[in-house]
């Protein structure tokens, strides 16, 4: 079966695009459109590449659940032993509801509320990734009020250019994330004085959709350098959290393989450990927080062409998915491959350059531009590489119910989130009382 765009889980079979053993035409018939379709085997194969690369090492691969927080995905990864990177009390609740192990949760985020701190302390998370001096003080107070000690690492901003889209590049000096590298030492000294904090590690995350190894190694070097400086002051770093950010192929990007990226990192760390003569027990554990590389290419968005129209020189295919479902094109001008689900049925139409757009009342509501496709109204399209930052960033703009989510496992389809109903969308709203 020819795989589509090198995605082994999605392939043409009998000229119909399948997710594993299930025809997408069947999924559309059973669940309607738009529907998010995930492949269990694709998620498990991404996980196993990470697991193999960390085998025999003191390492914890976390899933950054902001990429896709559906409980079925969290459950699947929890069963394989994944940790979780969360950024809110809501994400904490999801991990716990999915059976995730709280002692494998790291809590990132630049603006944790005191309530969220309390919830995470009560749950017993592995570590707080603290992003400012104020947060140190606040967390110390909250932990003290509960009679607990909060395990912390400081998110250090290594001032490394990840070479990625400005909206998803987080490691540069002038953005809101982390603590500047040149202030980190002082912040650790401050943390050491706070009685209800326990210093565990260093954390950094330099951006997302990074397609080269070099920026990761540059950030790692700065983290190791800081670890040395801290050691000289008697502050022991037990783990290095190197964040996420590994990119995937959307069109022609060639990111390093998961195993190759981790191997390069471990080689650098191993050299550092042996230069210092540390025993394996003294060497820091290594944590990661991958989102996109875990699930991005394990999902697609299934949509149907409602209307074909022509305005001026442009041809538009208006589909039933929109920017509220998949926000990435509108927000980052992101590219997602868009392919017909049943190319044979569209063979009679002429191939034209179409803008694939949604029905939302915004010119920014597009999913793909200038796509060479042979289309007829009613055709199904698959918007690929939509497993990460798709559903999790969706909204109800234009009072559009979010689509269903299904997970395919071989020839079985599991409904893992029901399609929203319009009534759900205003169920919590109230009309004014009579005056
Ligand atoms: N850790 C931290 C602290 C993060 O902020 C992020 C992502 C990750 C881990 C996971 O990064 P990943 O491995 O997925 O690259 N909405 C954007 C991406 C925003 C990423 C935000 N932080 C997009 O659709 O491209």
Tab-separated table of C-alpha atoms and ligand atoms in Angstrom:
chain	number	residue	atom	x	y	z
A	1	UNK	CA	0.000	0.000	0.000
A	2	UNK	CA	1.508	3.366	-0.930
A	3	UNK	CA	1.870	5.421	2.227
A	4	UNK	CA	0.795	9.026	1.960
A	5	UNK	CA	3.594	11.573	2.403
A	6	UNK	CA	5.755	9.010	4.233
A	7	UNK	CA	3.184	8.496	6.953
A	8	UNK	CA	3.132	4.710	7.344
A	9	UNK	CA	-0.165	4.654	9.256
A	10	UNK	CA	-2.036	6.454	6.476
A	11	UNK	CA	-1.979	4.708	3.119
A	12	UNK	CA	-4.046	4.203	-0.010
A	13	UNK	CA	-5.736	0.832	-0.183
A	14	UNK	CA	-7.977	0.150	-3.168
A	15	UNK	CA	-7.519	3.828	-3.997
A	16	UNK	CA	-9.099	4.922	-0.722
A	17	UNK	CA	-7.059	6.529	2.012
A	18	UNK	CA	-7.003	4.400	5.153
A	19	UNK	CA	-5.961	4.998	8.716
A	20	UNK	CA	-4.307	1.688	9.564
A	21	UNK	CA	-6.946	-0.854	8.488
A	22	UNK	CA	-9.933	1.480	8.294
A	23	UNK	CA	-11.129	3.439	5.262
A	24	UNK	CA	-11.562	7.124	5.990
A	25	UNK	CA	-14.752	7.007	3.944
A	26	UNK	CA	-16.158	4.606	6.575
A	27	UNK	CA	-15.081	6.905	9.394
A	28	UNK	CA	-16.802	9.864	7.707
A	29	UNK	CA	-19.961	7.836	7.285
A	30	UNK	CA	-20.005	6.635	10.888
A	31	UNK	CA	-18.870	9.743	12.696
A	32	UNK	CA	-19.484	12.580	10.256
A	33	UNK	CA	-17.082	15.421	9.488
A	34	UNK	CA	-14.994	17.239	10.523
A	35	UNK	CA	-13.378	14.440	12.523
A	36	UNK	CA	-9.888	14.102	13.958
A	37	UNK	CA	-8.429	10.698	13.186
A	38	UNK	CA	-5.486	9.360	15.195
A	39	UNK	CA	-3.467	6.214	14.619
A	40	UNK	CA	-2.569	4.237	17.703
A	41	UNK	CA	0.336	2.523	15.950
A	42	UNK	CA	1.801	5.841	14.804
A	43	UNK	CA	1.776	7.174	18.366
A	44	UNK	CA	3.230	3.945	19.697
A	45	UNK	CA	5.983	3.895	17.110
A	46	UNK	CA	6.993	7.483	17.953
A	47	UNK	CA	6.977	6.540	21.626
A	48	UNK	CA	9.072	3.433	21.035
A	49	UNK	CA	11.744	5.428	19.195
A	50	UNK	CA	12.088	7.633	22.250
A	51	UNK	CA	11.940	4.641	24.587
A	52	UNK	CA	14.665	2.799	22.677
A	53	UNK	CA	16.909	5.829	22.623
A	54	UNK	CA	16.656	6.152	26.405
A	55	UNK	CA	16.871	2.458	27.230
A	56	UNK	CA	19.260	1.680	30.064
A	57	UNK	CA	19.623	5.355	30.947
A	58	UNK	CA	18.249	7.439	33.759
A	59	UNK	CA	15.872	9.386	31.587
A	60	UNK	CA	12.194	10.297	31.535
A	61	UNK	CA	10.438	11.162	28.303
A	62	UNK	CA	7.430	13.332	29.033
A	63	UNK	CA	4.629	14.151	26.650
A	64	UNK	CA	3.854	17.881	26.471
A	65	UNK	CA	0.129	17.479	26.637
A	66	UNK	CA	-0.652	20.889	25.202
A	67	UNK	CA	0.029	19.263	21.832
A	68	UNK	CA	-2.915	16.929	22.235
A	69	UNK	CA	-4.624	16.398	25.538
A	70	UNK	CA	-7.256	13.824	24.600
A	71	UNK	CA	-7.580	11.326	27.453
A	72	UNK	CA	-7.152	8.323	25.176
A	73	UNK	CA	-3.765	9.592	24.007
A	74	UNK	CA	-2.673	10.347	27.568
A	75	UNK	CA	-3.887	6.925	28.685
A	76	UNK	CA	-1.991	5.210	25.871
A	77	UNK	CA	1.250	7.000	26.677
A	78	UNK	CA	0.798	6.507	30.438
A	79	UNK	CA	0.491	2.768	29.857
A	80	UNK	CA	3.858	2.865	28.118
A	81	UNK	CA	5.446	4.670	31.056
A	82	UNK	CA	5.544	8.223	29.705
A	83	UNK	CA	5.824	11.238	31.930
A	84	UNK	CA	3.797	14.376	31.255
A	85	UNK	CA	4.617	18.053	30.894
A	86	UNK	CA	1.675	20.187	31.958
A	87	UNK	CA	1.061	23.933	31.986
A	88	UNK	CA	-2.201	24.313	33.895
A	89	UNK	CA	-4.416	22.845	36.570
A	90	UNK	CA	-6.686	21.726	33.765
A	91	UNK	CA	-3.895	19.718	32.179
A	92	UNK	CA	-3.060	18.238	35.595
A	93	UNK	CA	-6.665	17.083	35.950
A	94	UNK	CA	-6.525	15.492	32.506
A	95	UNK	CA	-3.373	13.520	33.258
A	96	UNK	CA	-4.823	12.264	36.528
A	97	UNK	CA	-8.140	11.379	34.835
A	98	UNK	CA	-6.225	9.405	32.228
A	99	UNK	CA	-4.368	7.363	34.845
A	100	UNK	CA	-1.028	9.183	34.516
A	101	UNK	CA	1.493	8.862	37.335
A	102	UNK	CA	1.772	12.189	39.227
A	103	UNK	CA	5.369	11.419	40.162
A	104	UNK	CA	6.180	11.649	36.446
A	105	UNK	CA	4.569	15.057	35.913
A	106	UNK	CA	6.589	18.222	35.388
A	107	UNK	CA	4.684	21.479	35.724
A	108	UNK	CA	5.875	24.185	33.319
A	109	UNK	CA	4.374	27.576	32.581
A	110	UNK	CA	5.134	31.208	33.096
A	111	UNK	CA	2.062	32.124	35.149
A	112	UNK	CA	0.983	29.396	37.551
A	113	UNK	CA	-1.764	30.509	39.932
A	114	UNK	CA	-1.538	29.715	43.630
A	115	UNK	CA	-4.490	27.371	43.221
A	116	UNK	CA	-2.661	25.483	40.509
A	117	UNK	CA	0.434	25.277	42.708
A	118	UNK	CA	-1.675	23.819	45.521
A	119	UNK	CA	-3.295	21.259	43.226
A	120	UNK	CA	0.067	20.143	41.857
A	121	UNK	CA	1.633	19.916	45.324
A	122	UNK	CA	-1.320	17.902	46.594
A	123	UNK	CA	-1.062	15.565	43.618
A	124	UNK	CA	2.669	15.088	44.248
A	125	UNK	CA	4.132	16.171	40.917
A	126	UNK	CA	7.720	15.389	40.112
A	127	UNK	CA	8.915	18.960	39.607
A	128	UNK	CA	7.841	22.561	39.131
A	129	UNK	CA	9.651	24.290	36.307
A	130	UNK	CA	9.841	27.766	37.804
A	131	UNK	CA	10.044	30.648	35.363
A	132	UNK	CA	10.687	33.721	37.527
A	133	UNK	CA	12.066	34.898	40.865
A	134	UNK	CA	8.548	35.911	41.934
A	135	UNK	CA	7.290	32.433	41.275
A	136	UNK	CA	9.993	31.051	43.587
A	137	UNK	CA	8.698	33.204	46.407
A	138	UNK	CA	5.053	32.408	45.709
A	139	UNK	CA	5.655	28.680	45.439
A	140	UNK	CA	7.673	28.684	48.648
A	141	UNK	CA	4.767	30.355	50.453
A	142	UNK	CA	2.157	27.984	49.031
A	143	UNK	CA	4.237	24.901	49.824
A	144	UNK	CA	4.871	26.204	53.341
A	145	UNK	CA	1.166	26.741	53.921
A	146	UNK	CA	0.580	23.064	53.082
A	147	UNK	CA	3.524	21.879	55.170
A	148	UNK	CA	5.196	20.547	52.029
A	149	UNK	CA	8.423	21.076	50.144
A	150	UNK	CA	8.133	21.861	46.454
A	151	UNK	CA	10.607	20.166	44.105
A	152	UNK	CA	11.836	22.748	41.624
A	153	UNK	CA	14.004	23.421	38.652
A	154	UNK	CA	14.514	26.828	37.126
A	155	UNK	CA	13.638	27.312	33.514
A	156	UNK	CA	16.707	28.994	32.156
A	157	UNK	CA	16.542	30.953	28.982
A	158	UNK	CA	19.742	30.028	27.149
A	159	UNK	CA	19.479	32.808	24.545
A	160	UNK	CA	19.756	30.360	21.668
A	161	UNK	CA	18.043	30.966	18.340
A	162	UNK	CA	16.083	27.861	17.477
A	163	UNK	CA	15.627	29.134	13.932
A	164	UNK	CA	11.896	28.592	14.006
A	165	UNK	CA	8.747	30.694	13.606
A	166	UNK	CA	8.888	33.745	15.923
A	167	UNK	CA	5.616	32.768	17.609
A	168	UNK	CA	7.004	29.378	18.637
A	169	UNK	CA	10.603	30.342	19.388
A	170	UNK	CA	10.992	30.655	23.131
A	171	UNK	CA	14.708	30.543	23.937
A	172	UNK	CA	15.700	34.089	23.001
A	173	UNK	CA	16.573	36.716	25.569
A	174	UNK	CA	13.701	39.058	24.858
A	175	UNK	CA	10.740	36.786	25.274
A	176	UNK	CA	8.580	36.119	28.295
A	177	UNK	CA	9.832	32.618	29.024
A	178	UNK	CA	12.242	31.479	31.691
A	179	UNK	CA	14.935	33.293	33.610
A	180	UNK	CA	17.784	34.910	31.684
A	181	UNK	CA	20.941	32.826	31.741
A	182	UNK	CA	22.929	35.604	33.416
A	183	UNK	CA	20.399	35.833	36.263
A	184	UNK	CA	20.079	32.101	36.788
A	185	UNK	CA	22.874	31.723	39.305
A	186	UNK	CA	21.433	34.409	41.544
A	187	UNK	CA	17.977	32.871	41.250
A	188	UNK	CA	19.329	29.483	42.363
A	189	UNK	CA	21.026	31.139	45.341
A	190	UNK	CA	17.689	32.703	46.208
A	191	UNK	CA	15.908	29.343	45.839
A	192	UNK	CA	18.408	27.714	48.163
A	193	UNK	CA	17.451	30.164	50.902
A	194	UNK	CA	13.746	29.382	50.646
A	195	UNK	CA	12.891	26.666	53.171
A	196	UNK	CA	9.938	25.118	51.373
A	197	UNK	CA	11.691	24.577	48.041
A	198	UNK	CA	13.949	21.684	47.111
A	199	UNK	CA	16.247	22.252	44.151
A	200	UNK	CA	16.099	19.271	41.795
A	201	UNK	CA	17.148	20.367	38.351
A	202	UNK	CA	17.595	22.806	35.512
A	203	UNK	CA	15.027	23.188	32.774
A	204	UNK	CA	15.147	24.761	29.360
A	205	UNK	CA	12.953	24.765	26.276
A	206	UNK	CA	14.067	26.816	23.304
A	207	UNK	CA	11.179	26.553	20.880
A	208	UNK	CA	9.139	24.248	18.742
A	209	UNK	CA	9.327	22.664	15.274
A	210	UNK	CA	13.142	22.747	15.401
A	211	UNK	CA	14.600	20.790	12.519
A	212	UNK	CA	18.311	20.761	13.375
A	213	UNK	CA	20.291	19.296	16.243
A	214	UNK	CA	22.670	22.253	16.642
A	215	UNK	CA	20.340	24.573	18.624
A	216	UNK	CA	19.565	21.771	21.083
A	217	UNK	CA	23.280	21.161	21.649
A	218	UNK	CA	23.967	24.864	22.037
A	219	UNK	CA	21.271	25.091	24.705
A	220	UNK	CA	22.587	21.933	26.378
A	221	UNK	CA	26.085	23.419	26.558
A	222	UNK	CA	24.748	26.444	28.385
A	223	UNK	CA	22.789	24.230	30.763
A	224	UNK	CA	25.875	22.099	31.497
A	225	UNK	CA	27.906	25.228	32.016
A	226	UNK	CA	25.408	26.451	34.577
A	227	UNK	CA	25.380	23.020	36.248
A	228	UNK	CA	29.151	23.389	36.746
A	229	UNK	CA	28.768	26.853	38.207
A	230	UNK	CA	26.096	25.612	40.595
A	231	UNK	CA	28.195	22.603	41.614
A	232	UNK	CA	31.010	24.995	42.514
A	233	UNK	CA	28.621	26.579	45.009
A	234	UNK	CA	27.465	23.259	46.380
A	235	UNK	CA	24.115	23.284	44.577
A	236	UNK	CA	23.580	19.789	43.209
A	237	UNK	CA	21.551	19.396	40.028
A	238	UNK	CA	19.866	15.995	39.918
A	239	UNK	CA	18.167	16.319	36.590
A	240	UNK	CA	18.435	18.219	33.332
A	241	UNK	CA	15.088	18.875	31.668
A	242	UNK	CA	15.850	19.690	28.055
A	243	UNK	CA	12.291	20.507	27.037
A	244	UNK	CA	10.730	19.541	23.744
A	245	UNK	CA	10.797	21.183	20.365
A	246	UNK	CA	11.820	18.422	17.972
A	247	UNK	CA	10.209	19.148	14.617
A	248	UNK	CA	8.327	16.890	12.229
A	249	UNK	CA	7.925	16.746	8.470
A	250	UNK	CA	4.912	18.740	7.311
A	251	UNK	CA	6.094	19.095	3.715
A	252	UNK	CA	9.824	18.998	2.925
A	253	UNK	CA	11.434	19.569	6.335
A	254	UNK	CA	14.070	17.020	7.300
A	255	UNK	CA	14.271	17.009	11.099
A	256	UNK	CA	16.675	14.610	12.777
A	257	UNK	CA	15.228	11.219	13.653
A	258	UNK	CA	14.063	10.975	17.264
A	259	UNK	CA	16.769	8.447	18.115
A	260	UNK	CA	19.511	10.486	16.413
A	261	UNK	CA	18.552	13.628	18.285
A	262	UNK	CA	18.606	11.872	21.645
A	263	UNK	CA	21.856	10.082	20.806
A	264	UNK	CA	23.549	13.412	20.051
A	265	UNK	CA	22.359	14.828	23.365
A	266	UNK	CA	23.438	11.798	25.366
A	267	UNK	CA	26.856	11.784	23.684
A	268	UNK	CA	27.411	15.376	24.818
A	269	UNK	CA	26.189	14.642	28.341
A	270	UNK	CA	28.240	11.453	28.613
A	271	UNK	CA	31.401	13.341	27.650
A	272	UNK	CA	30.637	15.988	30.264
A	273	UNK	CA	29.962	13.325	32.912
A	274	UNK	CA	33.192	11.482	32.205
A	275	UNK	CA	35.274	14.694	32.157
A	276	UNK	CA	34.050	15.329	35.668
A	277	UNK	CA	34.559	11.747	36.791
A	278	UNK	CA	30.963	11.447	37.986
A	279	UNK	CA	29.599	8.000	38.794
A	280	UNK	CA	26.398	6.937	36.984
A	281	UNK	CA	24.484	7.625	40.199
A	282	UNK	CA	25.880	11.148	40.365
A	283	UNK	CA	25.180	11.935	36.730
A	284	UNK	CA	21.989	13.931	36.291
A	285	UNK	CA	18.867	12.200	35.042
A	286	UNK	CA	17.691	13.596	31.691
A	287	UNK	CA	14.099	14.665	31.086
A	288	UNK	CA	12.423	15.656	27.839
A	289	UNK	CA	9.057	17.247	27.071
A	290	UNK	CA	8.121	16.309	23.525
A	291	UNK	CA	4.750	17.229	22.095
A	292	UNK	CA	4.725	17.531	18.329
A	293	UNK	CA	7.238	14.743	17.686
A	294	UNK	CA	5.058	12.340	19.664
A	295	UNK	CA	1.711	12.903	17.959
A	296	UNK	CA	1.974	15.422	15.095
A	297	UNK	CA	2.143	12.921	12.297
A	298	UNK	CA	-0.163	10.450	14.019
A	299	UNK	CA	-3.292	12.452	13.286
A	300	UNK	CA	-5.252	13.987	10.446
A	301	UNK	CA	-8.347	16.092	10.130
A	302	UNK	CA	-11.046	14.609	7.948
A	303	UNK	CA	-13.246	17.167	6.236
A	304	UNK	CA	-15.784	17.355	3.424
A	305	UNK	CA	-15.944	19.798	0.526
A	306	UNK	CA	-19.192	21.757	0.814
A	307	UNK	CA	-18.893	24.255	-2.017
A	308	UNK	CA	-16.593	24.940	-4.965
A	309	UNK	CA	-16.585	28.552	-6.095
A	310	UNK	CA	-14.606	31.023	-8.096
A	311	UNK	CA	-13.976	34.663	-7.210
A	312	UNK	CA	-11.808	36.740	-9.504
A	313	UNK	CA	-8.814	34.644	-10.404
A	314	UNK	CA	-9.033	32.286	-7.463
A	315	UNK	CA	-10.806	29.021	-6.989
A	316	UNK	CA	-12.018	28.138	-3.525
A	317	UNK	CA	-12.985	24.844	-2.006
A	318	UNK	CA	-15.067	25.620	1.070
A	319	UNK	CA	-14.817	22.669	3.457
A	320	UNK	CA	-16.611	21.903	6.719
A	321	UNK	CA	-13.467	22.308	8.835
A	322	UNK	CA	-12.194	25.795	9.530
A	323	UNK	CA	-9.710	27.936	11.381
A	324	UNK	CA	-11.556	27.308	14.626
A	325	UNK	CA	-10.772	23.593	14.201
A	326	UNK	CA	-7.197	23.847	12.903
A	327	UNK	CA	-5.798	27.234	13.756
A	328	UNK	CA	-2.195	26.700	12.642
A	329	UNK	CA	-2.484	28.004	9.060
A	330	UNK	CA	-4.268	31.197	10.158
A	331	UNK	CA	-1.949	31.759	13.095
A	332	UNK	CA	1.462	30.793	11.709
A	333	UNK	CA	0.817	30.426	7.980
A	334	UNK	CA	1.607	26.792	8.691
A	335	UNK	CA	1.606	24.241	5.895
A	336	UNK	CA	-0.417	21.039	6.147
A	337	UNK	CA	-0.547	18.641	3.211
A	338	UNK	CA	-4.118	18.188	2.000
A	339	UNK	CA	-4.981	15.057	0.065
A	340	UNK	CA	-8.149	13.546	-1.369
A	341	UNK	CA	-9.507	10.565	0.549
A	342	UNK	CA	-10.838	8.779	-2.529
A	343	UNK	CA	-8.811	10.087	-5.474
A	344	UNK	CA	-10.527	7.701	-7.913
A	345	UNK	CA	-13.918	9.318	-7.538
A	346	UNK	CA	-12.471	12.736	-8.285
A	347	UNK	CA	-10.502	11.630	-11.344
A	348	UNK	CA	-13.099	13.080	-13.708
A	349	UNK	CA	-12.695	16.613	-12.375
A	350	UNK	CA	-9.882	18.747	-13.735
A	351	UNK	CA	-6.933	19.461	-11.492
A	352	UNK	CA	-6.965	23.114	-10.474
A	353	UNK	CA	-5.231	25.307	-7.941
A	354	UNK	CA	-7.621	25.637	-5.004
A	355	UNK	CA	-7.552	27.621	-1.809
A	356	UNK	CA	-8.983	25.292	0.805
A	357	UNK	CA	-10.978	27.486	3.160
A	358	UNK	CA	-13.506	27.104	5.960
A	359	UNK	CA	-16.901	28.741	6.418
A	360	UNK	CA	-15.760	31.126	9.198
A	361	UNK	CA	-16.278	34.825	8.559
A	362	UNK	CA	-12.623	35.814	8.377
A	363	UNK	CA	-10.333	36.143	5.393
A	364	UNK	CA	-7.712	34.462	7.569
A	365	UNK	CA	-9.840	31.331	7.599
A	366	UNK	CA	-7.838	29.152	5.265
A	367	UNK	CA	-6.330	25.701	5.655
A	368	UNK	CA	-4.231	25.528	2.505
A	369	UNK	CA	-3.561	27.807	-0.453
A	370	UNK	CA	-2.872	27.087	-4.084
A	371	UNK	CA	-3.285	23.338	-3.763
A	372	UNK	CA	-3.376	21.359	-6.994
A	373	UNK	CA	-6.418	19.140	-6.557
A	374	UNK	CA	-9.157	17.593	-8.648
A	375	UNK	CA	-12.284	18.210	-6.608
A	376	UNK	CA	-16.033	17.810	-6.670
A	377	UNK	CA	-18.502	19.004	-4.055
A	378	UNK	CA	-19.047	16.290	-1.442
A	379	UNK	CA	-15.492	14.950	-1.698
A	380	UNK	CA	-13.611	14.060	1.445
A	381	UNK	CA	-10.208	15.587	2.117
A	382	UNK	CA	-7.584	14.670	4.704
A	383	UNK	CA	-5.563	17.479	6.255
A	384	UNK	CA	-2.386	15.752	7.305
A	385	UNK	CA	0.071	16.148	10.188
A	386	UNK	CA	-2.719	17.493	12.363
A	387	UNK	CA	-2.188	15.352	15.467
A	388	UNK	CA	-0.338	18.097	17.369
A	389	UNK	CA	-1.742	21.554	18.160
A	390	UNK	CA	-4.876	20.786	16.168
A	391	UNK	CA	-7.782	19.909	18.430
A	392	UNK	CA	-5.941	21.262	21.451
A	393	UNK	CA	-5.917	24.786	19.972
A	394	UNK	CA	-9.409	24.675	18.542
A	395	UNK	CA	-12.176	27.047	19.548
A	396	UNK	CA	-15.927	27.444	19.115
A	397	UNK	CA	-15.671	30.639	17.084
A	398	UNK	CA	-18.812	31.192	15.006
A	399	UNK	CA	-20.562	28.828	17.453
A	400	UNK	CA	-19.100	25.876	15.649
A	401	UNK	CA	-19.176	22.630	17.624
A	402	UNK	CA	-15.822	20.891	17.714
A	403	UNK	CA	-15.530	17.731	15.676
A	404	UNK	CA	-15.328	14.182	16.951
A	405	UNK	CA	-12.002	12.517	17.693
A	406	UNK	CA	-11.428	8.860	16.894
A	407	UNK	CA	-8.477	6.572	17.428
A	408	UNK	CA	-7.893	3.783	14.970
A	409	UNK	CA	-6.296	0.600	16.241
A	410	UNK	CA	-5.819	-1.887	13.405
A	411	UNK	CA	-9.293	-2.443	12.013
A	412	UNK	CA	-11.077	-1.022	15.060
A	413	UNK	CA	-12.177	2.580	15.506
A	414	UNK	CA	-12.628	4.002	19.009
A	415	UNK	CA	-14.606	7.185	19.469
A	416	UNK	CA	-12.376	9.055	21.936
A	417	UNK	CA	-14.294	12.337	21.993
A	418	UNK	CA	-17.838	12.876	20.934
A	419	UNK	CA	-18.724	15.598	18.504
A	420	UNK	CA	-19.938	18.637	20.401
A	421	UNK	CA	-23.584	19.582	20.112
A	422	UNK	CA	-24.640	23.176	19.557
A	423	UNK	CA	-26.679	23.153	22.774
A	424	UNK	CA	-23.488	22.256	24.713
A	425	UNK	CA	-21.896	25.451	23.522
A	426	UNK	CA	-24.238	27.799	25.361
A	427	UNK	CA	-25.327	25.461	28.145
A	428	UNK	CA	-23.483	27.588	30.727
A	429	UNK	CA	-24.841	30.927	29.494
A	430	UNK	CA	-27.746	32.839	30.999
A	431	UNK	CA	-30.274	35.290	29.623
A	432	UNK	CA	-30.907	38.392	31.678
A	433	UNK	CA	-33.724	38.275	34.240
A	434	UNK	CA	-36.787	40.449	33.375
A	435	UNK	CA	-36.359	44.029	34.574
B	1	LIG	N1	7.833	22.239	26.876
B	1	LIG	C1	7.461	23.544	26.940
B	1	LIG	C2	7.814	24.320	28.122
B	1	LIG	C3	6.751	24.116	25.880
B	1	LIG	O1	6.405	25.401	25.953
B	1	LIG	C4	6.418	23.340	24.744
B	1	LIG	C5	5.670	23.915	23.637
B	1	LIG	C6	6.807	21.995	24.729
B	1	LIG	C7	7.525	21.482	25.799
B	1	LIG	C8	6.509	21.075	23.588
B	1	LIG	O2	7.076	21.502	22.395
B	1	LIG	P1	7.040	20.551	21.105
B	1	LIG	O3	7.849	19.310	21.424
B	1	LIG	O4	5.631	20.210	20.810
B	1	LIG	O5	7.645	21.357	20.053
B	1	LIG	N2	1.065	26.002	18.831
B	1	LIG	C9	2.355	25.924	18.168
B	1	LIG	C10	3.394	25.269	19.037
B	1	LIG	C11	3.556	25.950	20.383
B	1	LIG	C12	4.534	25.244	21.277
B	1	LIG	C13	4.453	25.782	22.649
B	1	LIG	N3	5.301	25.138	23.601
B	1	LIG	C14	2.180	25.206	16.850
B	1	LIG	O6	1.066	24.841	16.516
B	1	LIG	O7	3.136	25.038	16.097
